[in-house]
Tab-separated table of N, CA and C in Angstrom:
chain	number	residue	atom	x	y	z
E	886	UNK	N	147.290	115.571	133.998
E	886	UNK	CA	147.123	115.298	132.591
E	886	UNK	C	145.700	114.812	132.284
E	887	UNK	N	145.284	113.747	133.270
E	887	UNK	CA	143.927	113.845	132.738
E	887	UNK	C	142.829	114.267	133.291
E	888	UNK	N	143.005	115.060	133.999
E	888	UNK	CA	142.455	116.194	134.498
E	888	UNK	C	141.961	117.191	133.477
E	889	UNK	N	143.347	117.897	133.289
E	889	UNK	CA	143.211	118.608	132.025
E	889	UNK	C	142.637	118.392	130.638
E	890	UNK	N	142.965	117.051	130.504
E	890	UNK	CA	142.142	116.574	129.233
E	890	UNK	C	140.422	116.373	129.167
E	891	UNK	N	140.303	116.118	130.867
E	891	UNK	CA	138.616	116.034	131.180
E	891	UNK	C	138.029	117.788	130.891
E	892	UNK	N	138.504	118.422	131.146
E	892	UNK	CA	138.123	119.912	131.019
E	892	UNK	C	138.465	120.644	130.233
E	893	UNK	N	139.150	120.207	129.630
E	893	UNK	CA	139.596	121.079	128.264
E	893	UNK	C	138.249	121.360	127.142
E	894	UNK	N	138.210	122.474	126.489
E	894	UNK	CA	137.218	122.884	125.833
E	894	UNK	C	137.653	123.028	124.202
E	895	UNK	N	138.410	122.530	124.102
E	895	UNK	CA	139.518	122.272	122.669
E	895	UNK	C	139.382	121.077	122.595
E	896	UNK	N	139.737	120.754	120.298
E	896	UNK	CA	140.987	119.639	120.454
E	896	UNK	C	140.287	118.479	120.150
E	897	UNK	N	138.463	118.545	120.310
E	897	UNK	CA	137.748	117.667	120.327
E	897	UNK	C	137.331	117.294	118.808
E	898	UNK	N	137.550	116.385	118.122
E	898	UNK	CA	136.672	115.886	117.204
E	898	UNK	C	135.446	115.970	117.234
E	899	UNK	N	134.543	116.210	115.638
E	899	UNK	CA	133.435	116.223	115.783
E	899	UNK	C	133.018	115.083	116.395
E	900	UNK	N	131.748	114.669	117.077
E	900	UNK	CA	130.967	113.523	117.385
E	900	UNK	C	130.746	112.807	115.969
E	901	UNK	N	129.787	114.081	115.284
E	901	UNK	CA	129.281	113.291	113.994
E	901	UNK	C	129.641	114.387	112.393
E	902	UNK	N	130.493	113.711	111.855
E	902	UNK	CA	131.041	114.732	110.853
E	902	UNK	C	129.968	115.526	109.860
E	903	UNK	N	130.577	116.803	109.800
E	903	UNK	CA	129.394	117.643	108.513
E	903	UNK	C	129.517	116.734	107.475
E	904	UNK	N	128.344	116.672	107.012
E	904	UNK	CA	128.344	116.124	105.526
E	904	UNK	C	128.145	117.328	104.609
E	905	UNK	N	129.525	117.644	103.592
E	905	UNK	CA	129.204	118.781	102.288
E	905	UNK	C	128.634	117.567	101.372
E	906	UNK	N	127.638	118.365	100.492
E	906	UNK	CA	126.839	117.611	99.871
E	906	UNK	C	127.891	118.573	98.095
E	907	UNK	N	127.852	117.283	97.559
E	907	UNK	CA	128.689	117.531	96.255
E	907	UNK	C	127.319	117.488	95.604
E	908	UNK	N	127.815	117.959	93.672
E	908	UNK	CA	127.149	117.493	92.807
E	908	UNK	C	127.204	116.519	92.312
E	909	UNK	N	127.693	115.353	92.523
E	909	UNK	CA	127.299	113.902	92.584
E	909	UNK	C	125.751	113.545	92.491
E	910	UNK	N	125.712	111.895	92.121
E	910	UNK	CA	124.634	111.465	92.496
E	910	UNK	C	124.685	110.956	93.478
E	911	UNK	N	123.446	110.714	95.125
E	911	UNK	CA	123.992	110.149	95.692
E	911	UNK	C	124.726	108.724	95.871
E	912	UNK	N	124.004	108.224	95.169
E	912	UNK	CA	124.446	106.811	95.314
E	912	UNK	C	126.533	106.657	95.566
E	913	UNK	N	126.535	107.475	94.601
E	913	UNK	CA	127.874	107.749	94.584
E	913	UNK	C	128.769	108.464	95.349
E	914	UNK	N	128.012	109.354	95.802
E	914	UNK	CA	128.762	109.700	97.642
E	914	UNK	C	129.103	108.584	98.507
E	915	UNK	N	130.338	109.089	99.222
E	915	UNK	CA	130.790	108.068	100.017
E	915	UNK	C	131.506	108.701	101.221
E	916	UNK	N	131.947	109.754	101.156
E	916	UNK	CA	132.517	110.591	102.036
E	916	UNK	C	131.696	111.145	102.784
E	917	UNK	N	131.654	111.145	104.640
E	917	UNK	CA	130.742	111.560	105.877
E	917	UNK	C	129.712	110.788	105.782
E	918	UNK	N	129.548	109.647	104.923
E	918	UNK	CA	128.392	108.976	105.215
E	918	UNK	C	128.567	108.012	105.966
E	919	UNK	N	127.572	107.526	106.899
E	919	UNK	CA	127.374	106.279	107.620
E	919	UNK	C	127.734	105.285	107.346
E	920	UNK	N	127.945	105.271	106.160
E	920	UNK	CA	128.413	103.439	105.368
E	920	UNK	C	129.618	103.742	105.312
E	921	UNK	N	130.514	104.690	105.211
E	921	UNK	CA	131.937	104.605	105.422
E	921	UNK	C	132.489	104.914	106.547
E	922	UNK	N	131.528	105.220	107.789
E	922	UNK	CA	132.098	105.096	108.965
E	922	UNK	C	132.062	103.254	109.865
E	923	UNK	N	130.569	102.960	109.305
E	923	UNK	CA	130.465	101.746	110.045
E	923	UNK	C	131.033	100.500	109.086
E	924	UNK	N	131.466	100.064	107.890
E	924	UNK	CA	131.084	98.974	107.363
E	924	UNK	C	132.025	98.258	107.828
E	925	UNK	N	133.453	98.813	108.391
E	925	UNK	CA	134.109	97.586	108.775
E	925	UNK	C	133.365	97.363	110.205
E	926	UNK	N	132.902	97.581	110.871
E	926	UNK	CA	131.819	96.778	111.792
E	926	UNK	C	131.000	96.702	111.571
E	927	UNK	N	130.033	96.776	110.817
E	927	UNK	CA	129.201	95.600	110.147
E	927	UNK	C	129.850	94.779	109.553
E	928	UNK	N	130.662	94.245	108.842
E	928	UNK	CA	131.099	93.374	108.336
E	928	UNK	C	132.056	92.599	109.110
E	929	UNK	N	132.390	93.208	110.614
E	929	UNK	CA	133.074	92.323	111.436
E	929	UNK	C	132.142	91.397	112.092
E	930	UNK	N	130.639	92.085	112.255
E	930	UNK	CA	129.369	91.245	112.983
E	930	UNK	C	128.845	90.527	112.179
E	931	UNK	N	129.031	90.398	110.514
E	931	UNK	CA	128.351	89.645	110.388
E	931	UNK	C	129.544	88.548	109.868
E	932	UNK	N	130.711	88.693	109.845
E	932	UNK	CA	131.811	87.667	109.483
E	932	UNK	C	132.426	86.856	110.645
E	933	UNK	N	131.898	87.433	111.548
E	933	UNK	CA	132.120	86.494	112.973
E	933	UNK	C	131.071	85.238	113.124
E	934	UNK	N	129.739	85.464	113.619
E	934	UNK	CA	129.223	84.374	113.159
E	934	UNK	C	128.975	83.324	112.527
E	935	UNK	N	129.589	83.711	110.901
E	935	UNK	CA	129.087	83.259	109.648
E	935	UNK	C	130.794	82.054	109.999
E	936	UNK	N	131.752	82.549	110.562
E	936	UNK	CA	132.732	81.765	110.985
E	936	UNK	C	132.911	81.108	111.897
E	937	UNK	N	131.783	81.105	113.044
E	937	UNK	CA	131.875	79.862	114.210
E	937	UNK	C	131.233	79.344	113.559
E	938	UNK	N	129.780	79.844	113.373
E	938	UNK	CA	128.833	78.755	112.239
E	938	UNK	C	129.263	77.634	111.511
E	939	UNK	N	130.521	78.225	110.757
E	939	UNK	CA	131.232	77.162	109.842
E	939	UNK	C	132.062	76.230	110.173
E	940	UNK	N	132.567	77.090	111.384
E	940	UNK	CA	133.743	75.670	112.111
E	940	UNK	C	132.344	74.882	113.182
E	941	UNK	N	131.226	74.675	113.561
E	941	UNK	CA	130.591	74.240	114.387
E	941	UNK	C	130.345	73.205	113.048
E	942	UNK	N	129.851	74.076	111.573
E	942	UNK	CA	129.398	72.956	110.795
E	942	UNK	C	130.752	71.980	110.738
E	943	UNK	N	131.870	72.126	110.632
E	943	UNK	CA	133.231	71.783	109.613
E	943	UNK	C	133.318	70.421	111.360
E	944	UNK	N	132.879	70.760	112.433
E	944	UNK	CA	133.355	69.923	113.285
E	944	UNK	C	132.217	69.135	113.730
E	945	UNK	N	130.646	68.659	113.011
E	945	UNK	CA	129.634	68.452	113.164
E	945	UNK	C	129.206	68.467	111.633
E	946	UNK	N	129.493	67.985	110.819
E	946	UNK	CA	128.872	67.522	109.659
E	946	UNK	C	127.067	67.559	109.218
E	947	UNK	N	126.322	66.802	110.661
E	947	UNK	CA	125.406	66.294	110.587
E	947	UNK	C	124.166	67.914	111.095
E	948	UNK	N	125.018	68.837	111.720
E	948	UNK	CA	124.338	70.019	112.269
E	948	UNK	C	123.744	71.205	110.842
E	949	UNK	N	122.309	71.265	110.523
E	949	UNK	CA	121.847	72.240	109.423
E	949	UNK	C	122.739	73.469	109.637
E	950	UNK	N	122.862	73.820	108.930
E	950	UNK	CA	123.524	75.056	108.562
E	950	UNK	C	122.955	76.211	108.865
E	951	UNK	N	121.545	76.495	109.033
E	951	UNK	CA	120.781	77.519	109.432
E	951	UNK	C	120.716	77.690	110.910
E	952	UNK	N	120.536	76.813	111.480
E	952	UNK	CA	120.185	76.614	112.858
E	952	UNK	C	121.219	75.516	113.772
E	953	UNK	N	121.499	76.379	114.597
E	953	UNK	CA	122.186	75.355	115.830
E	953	UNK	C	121.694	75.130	117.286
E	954	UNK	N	121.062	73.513	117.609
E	954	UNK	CA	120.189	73.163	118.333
E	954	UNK	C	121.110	73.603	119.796
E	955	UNK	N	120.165	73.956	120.704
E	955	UNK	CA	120.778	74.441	121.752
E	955	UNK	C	121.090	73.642	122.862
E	956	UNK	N	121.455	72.283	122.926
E	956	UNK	CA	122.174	71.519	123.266
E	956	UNK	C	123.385	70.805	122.524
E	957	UNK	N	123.538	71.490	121.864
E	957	UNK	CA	125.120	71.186	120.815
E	957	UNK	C	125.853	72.015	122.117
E	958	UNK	N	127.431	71.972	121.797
E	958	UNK	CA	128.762	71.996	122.339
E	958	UNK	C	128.535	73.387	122.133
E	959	UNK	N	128.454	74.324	120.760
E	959	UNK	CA	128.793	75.556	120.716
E	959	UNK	C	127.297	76.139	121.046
E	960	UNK	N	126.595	75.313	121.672
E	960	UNK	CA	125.097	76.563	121.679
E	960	UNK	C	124.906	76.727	122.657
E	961	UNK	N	125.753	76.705	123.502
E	961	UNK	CA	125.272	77.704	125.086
E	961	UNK	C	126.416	78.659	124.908
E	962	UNK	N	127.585	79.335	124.473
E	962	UNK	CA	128.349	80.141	124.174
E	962	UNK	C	127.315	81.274	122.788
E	963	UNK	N	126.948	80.611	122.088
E	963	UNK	CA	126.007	81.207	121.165
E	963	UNK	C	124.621	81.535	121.450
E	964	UNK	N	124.267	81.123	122.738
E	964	UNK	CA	122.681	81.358	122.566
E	964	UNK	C	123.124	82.765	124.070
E	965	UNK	N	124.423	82.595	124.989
E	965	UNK	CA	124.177	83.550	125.714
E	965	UNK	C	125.300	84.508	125.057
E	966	UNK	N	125.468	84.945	124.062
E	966	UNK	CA	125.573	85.797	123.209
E	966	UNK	C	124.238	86.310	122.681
E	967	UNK	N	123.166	85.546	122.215
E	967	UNK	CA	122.398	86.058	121.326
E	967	UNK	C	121.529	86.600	122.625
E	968	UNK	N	121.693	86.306	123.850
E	968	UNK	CA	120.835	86.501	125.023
E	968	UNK	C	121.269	88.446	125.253
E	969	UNK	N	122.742	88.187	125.318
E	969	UNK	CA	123.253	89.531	125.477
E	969	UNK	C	122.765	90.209	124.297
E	970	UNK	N	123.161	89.960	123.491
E	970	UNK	CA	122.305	91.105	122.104
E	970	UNK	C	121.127	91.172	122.234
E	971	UNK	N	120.104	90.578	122.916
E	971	UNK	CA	118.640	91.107	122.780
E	971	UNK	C	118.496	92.100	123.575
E	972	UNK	N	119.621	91.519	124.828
E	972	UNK	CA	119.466	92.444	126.393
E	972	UNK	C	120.069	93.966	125.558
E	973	UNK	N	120.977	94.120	124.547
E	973	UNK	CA	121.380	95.402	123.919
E	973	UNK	C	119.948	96.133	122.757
E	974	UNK	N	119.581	94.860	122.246
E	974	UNK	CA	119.041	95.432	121.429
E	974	UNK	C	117.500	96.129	122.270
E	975	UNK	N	116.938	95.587	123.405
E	975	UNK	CA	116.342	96.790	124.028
E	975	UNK	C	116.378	97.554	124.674
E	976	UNK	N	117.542	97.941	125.465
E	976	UNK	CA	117.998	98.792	125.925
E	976	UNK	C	118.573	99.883	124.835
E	977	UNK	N	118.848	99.956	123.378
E	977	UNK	CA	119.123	100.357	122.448
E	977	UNK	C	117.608	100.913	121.958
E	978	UNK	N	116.661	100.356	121.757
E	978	UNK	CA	115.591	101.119	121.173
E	978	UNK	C	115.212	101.806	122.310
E	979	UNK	N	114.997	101.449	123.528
E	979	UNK	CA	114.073	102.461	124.235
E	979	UNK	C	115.415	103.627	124.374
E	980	UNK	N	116.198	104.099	124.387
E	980	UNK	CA	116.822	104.944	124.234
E	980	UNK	C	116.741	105.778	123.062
E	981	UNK	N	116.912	104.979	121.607
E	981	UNK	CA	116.505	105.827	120.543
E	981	UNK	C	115.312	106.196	120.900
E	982	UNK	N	114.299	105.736	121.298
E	982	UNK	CA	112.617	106.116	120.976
E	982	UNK	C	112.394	107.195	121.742
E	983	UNK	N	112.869	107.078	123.478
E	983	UNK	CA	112.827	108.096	124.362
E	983	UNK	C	113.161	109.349	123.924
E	984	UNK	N	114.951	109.467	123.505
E	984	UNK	CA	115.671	110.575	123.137
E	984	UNK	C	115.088	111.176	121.548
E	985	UNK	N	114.261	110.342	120.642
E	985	UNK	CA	113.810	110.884	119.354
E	985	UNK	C	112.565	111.426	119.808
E	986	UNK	N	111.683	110.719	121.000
E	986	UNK	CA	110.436	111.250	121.327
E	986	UNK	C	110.807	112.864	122.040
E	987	UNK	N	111.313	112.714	123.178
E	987	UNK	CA	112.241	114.298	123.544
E	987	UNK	C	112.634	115.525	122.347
E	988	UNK	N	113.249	114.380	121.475
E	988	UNK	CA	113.861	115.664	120.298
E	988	UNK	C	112.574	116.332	119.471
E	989	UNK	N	111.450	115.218	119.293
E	989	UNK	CA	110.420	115.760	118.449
E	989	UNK	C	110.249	116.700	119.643
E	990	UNK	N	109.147	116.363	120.803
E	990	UNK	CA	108.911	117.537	121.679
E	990	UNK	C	109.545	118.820	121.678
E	991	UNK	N	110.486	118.702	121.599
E	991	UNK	CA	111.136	120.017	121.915
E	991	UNK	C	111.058	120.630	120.437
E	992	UNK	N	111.173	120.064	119.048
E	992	UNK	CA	111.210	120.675	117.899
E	992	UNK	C	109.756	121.460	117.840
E	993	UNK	N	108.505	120.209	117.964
E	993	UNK	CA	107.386	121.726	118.297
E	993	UNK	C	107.132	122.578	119.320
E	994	UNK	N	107.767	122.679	120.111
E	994	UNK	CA	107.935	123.624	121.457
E	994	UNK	C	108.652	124.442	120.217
E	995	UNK	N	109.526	124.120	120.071
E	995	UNK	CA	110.579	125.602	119.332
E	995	UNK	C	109.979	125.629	117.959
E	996	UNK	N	109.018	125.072	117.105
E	996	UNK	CA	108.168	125.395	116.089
E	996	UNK	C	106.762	126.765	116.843
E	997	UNK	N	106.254	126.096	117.683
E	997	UNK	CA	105.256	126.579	118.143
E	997	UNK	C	105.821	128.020	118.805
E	998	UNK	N	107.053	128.314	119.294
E	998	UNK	CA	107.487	129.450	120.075
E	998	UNK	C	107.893	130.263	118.397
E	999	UNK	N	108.242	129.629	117.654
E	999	UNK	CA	108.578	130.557	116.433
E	999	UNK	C	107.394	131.331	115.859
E	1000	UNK	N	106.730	130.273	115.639
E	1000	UNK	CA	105.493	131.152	114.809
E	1000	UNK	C	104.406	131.418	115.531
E	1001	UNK	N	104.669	131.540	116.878
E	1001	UNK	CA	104.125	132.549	117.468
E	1001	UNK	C	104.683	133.958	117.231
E	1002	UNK	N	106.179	134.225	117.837
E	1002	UNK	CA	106.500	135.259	117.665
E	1002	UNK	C	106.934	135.947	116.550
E	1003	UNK	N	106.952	135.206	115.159
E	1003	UNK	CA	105.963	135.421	113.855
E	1003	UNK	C	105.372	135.957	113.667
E	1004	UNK	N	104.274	135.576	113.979
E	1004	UNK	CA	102.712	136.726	114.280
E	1004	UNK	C	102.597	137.495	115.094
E	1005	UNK	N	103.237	137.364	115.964
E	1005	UNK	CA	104.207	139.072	117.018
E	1005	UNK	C	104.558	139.914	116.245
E	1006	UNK	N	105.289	139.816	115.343
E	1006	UNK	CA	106.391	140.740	114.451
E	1006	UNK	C	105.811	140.701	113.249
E	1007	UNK	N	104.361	140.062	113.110
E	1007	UNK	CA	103.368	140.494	111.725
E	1007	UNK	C	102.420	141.907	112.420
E	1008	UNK	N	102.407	141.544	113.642
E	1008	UNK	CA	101.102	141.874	113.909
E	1008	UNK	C	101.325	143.845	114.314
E	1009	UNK	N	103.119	143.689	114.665
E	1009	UNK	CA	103.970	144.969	114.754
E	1009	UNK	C	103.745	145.562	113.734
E	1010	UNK	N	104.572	144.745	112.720
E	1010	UNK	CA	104.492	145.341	111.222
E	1010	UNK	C	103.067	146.104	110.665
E	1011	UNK	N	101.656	145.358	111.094
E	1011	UNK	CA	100.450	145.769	110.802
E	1011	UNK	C	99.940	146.828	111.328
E	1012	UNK	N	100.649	147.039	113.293
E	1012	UNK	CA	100.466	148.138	113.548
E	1012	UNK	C	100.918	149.428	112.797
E	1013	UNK	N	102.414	149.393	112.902
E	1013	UNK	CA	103.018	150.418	112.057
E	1013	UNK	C	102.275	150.629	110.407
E	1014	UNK	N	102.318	149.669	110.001
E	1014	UNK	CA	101.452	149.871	108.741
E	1014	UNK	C	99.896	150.964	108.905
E	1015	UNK	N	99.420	150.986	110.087
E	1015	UNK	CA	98.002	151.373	109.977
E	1015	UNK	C	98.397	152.250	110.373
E	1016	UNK	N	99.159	152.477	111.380
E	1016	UNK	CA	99.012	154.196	112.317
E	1016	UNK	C	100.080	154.968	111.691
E	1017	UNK	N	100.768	154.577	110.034
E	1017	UNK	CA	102.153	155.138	109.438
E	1017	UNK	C	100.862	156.824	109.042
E	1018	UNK	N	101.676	157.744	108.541
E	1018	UNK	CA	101.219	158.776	108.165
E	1018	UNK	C	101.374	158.744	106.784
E	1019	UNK	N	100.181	158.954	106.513
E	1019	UNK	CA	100.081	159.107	104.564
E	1019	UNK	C	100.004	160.668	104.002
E	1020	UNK	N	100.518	160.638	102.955
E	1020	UNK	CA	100.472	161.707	102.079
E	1020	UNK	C	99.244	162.001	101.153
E	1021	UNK	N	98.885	163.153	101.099
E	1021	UNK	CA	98.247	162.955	100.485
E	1021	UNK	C	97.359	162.003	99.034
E	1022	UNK	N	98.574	162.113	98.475
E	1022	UNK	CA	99.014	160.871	97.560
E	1022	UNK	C	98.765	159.943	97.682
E	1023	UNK	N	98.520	159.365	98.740
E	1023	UNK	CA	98.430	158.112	99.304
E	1023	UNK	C	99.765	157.294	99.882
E	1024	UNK	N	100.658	157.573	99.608
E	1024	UNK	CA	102.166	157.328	99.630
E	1024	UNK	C	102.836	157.207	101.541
């Protein structure tokens, strides 16, 4: 069974859905867009915090609200969280940057292979154009 499911060539959901573009404005699209795939996680990342935050304030009165000093009770649970998210957040860009730097490359590789053979199939056309046989007419 999961064998079969590893090799199967069916059955698969898109990765990333087509977006049909309506006559709408966009603002008002909401369907295949990014904001209606992610917002309940964004709004789970940023309603998690914003809720230890509050019980750290609600059990510590005297702790600013912006900032929690990293010898408080909850700031070694919070600071090696924020340790792990940095460790994501660069391992996250050099991946976008690598794989967008790759994708450009290859788009002018396959720009540059097009309009070359462009001017292949102008330069055909120009032959045939010159060595065609005319009529008197010119025709």
């Amino acid at each position: 069974s999961v064998i079969d499911r590893a090799v199967r060539t069916h059955g698969y959901g898109p990765i990333i859905p087509q977006y049909y573009s309506h006559q709408k404005r966009p603002w008002q699209q909401w369907e295949g867009t990014i904001i209606e795939r992610l917002w309940r996680t964004a709004l789970y990342h940023m309603l998690v915090p914003t809720v230890l935050l509050s019980v750290a304030r609600w059990a510590d009165p005297s702790l600013p609200w912006w900032r929690l000093p990293k010898e408080h009770t909850f700031g070694q649970p919070f600071f090696a969280v924020s340790d792990g998210y940095n460790y994501l957040l660069t391992l996250t860009t050099f991946v976008t940057t690598f794989f967008v730097g790759h994708s450009h490359d290859f788009w002018r590789r396959s720009y540059k292979l097009t309009r070359s053979l462009q001017g292949r199939l102008n330069d055909i056309g120009l032959l045939c154009a010159s060595h065609a046989r005319r009529s008197d007419d010119g025709g």
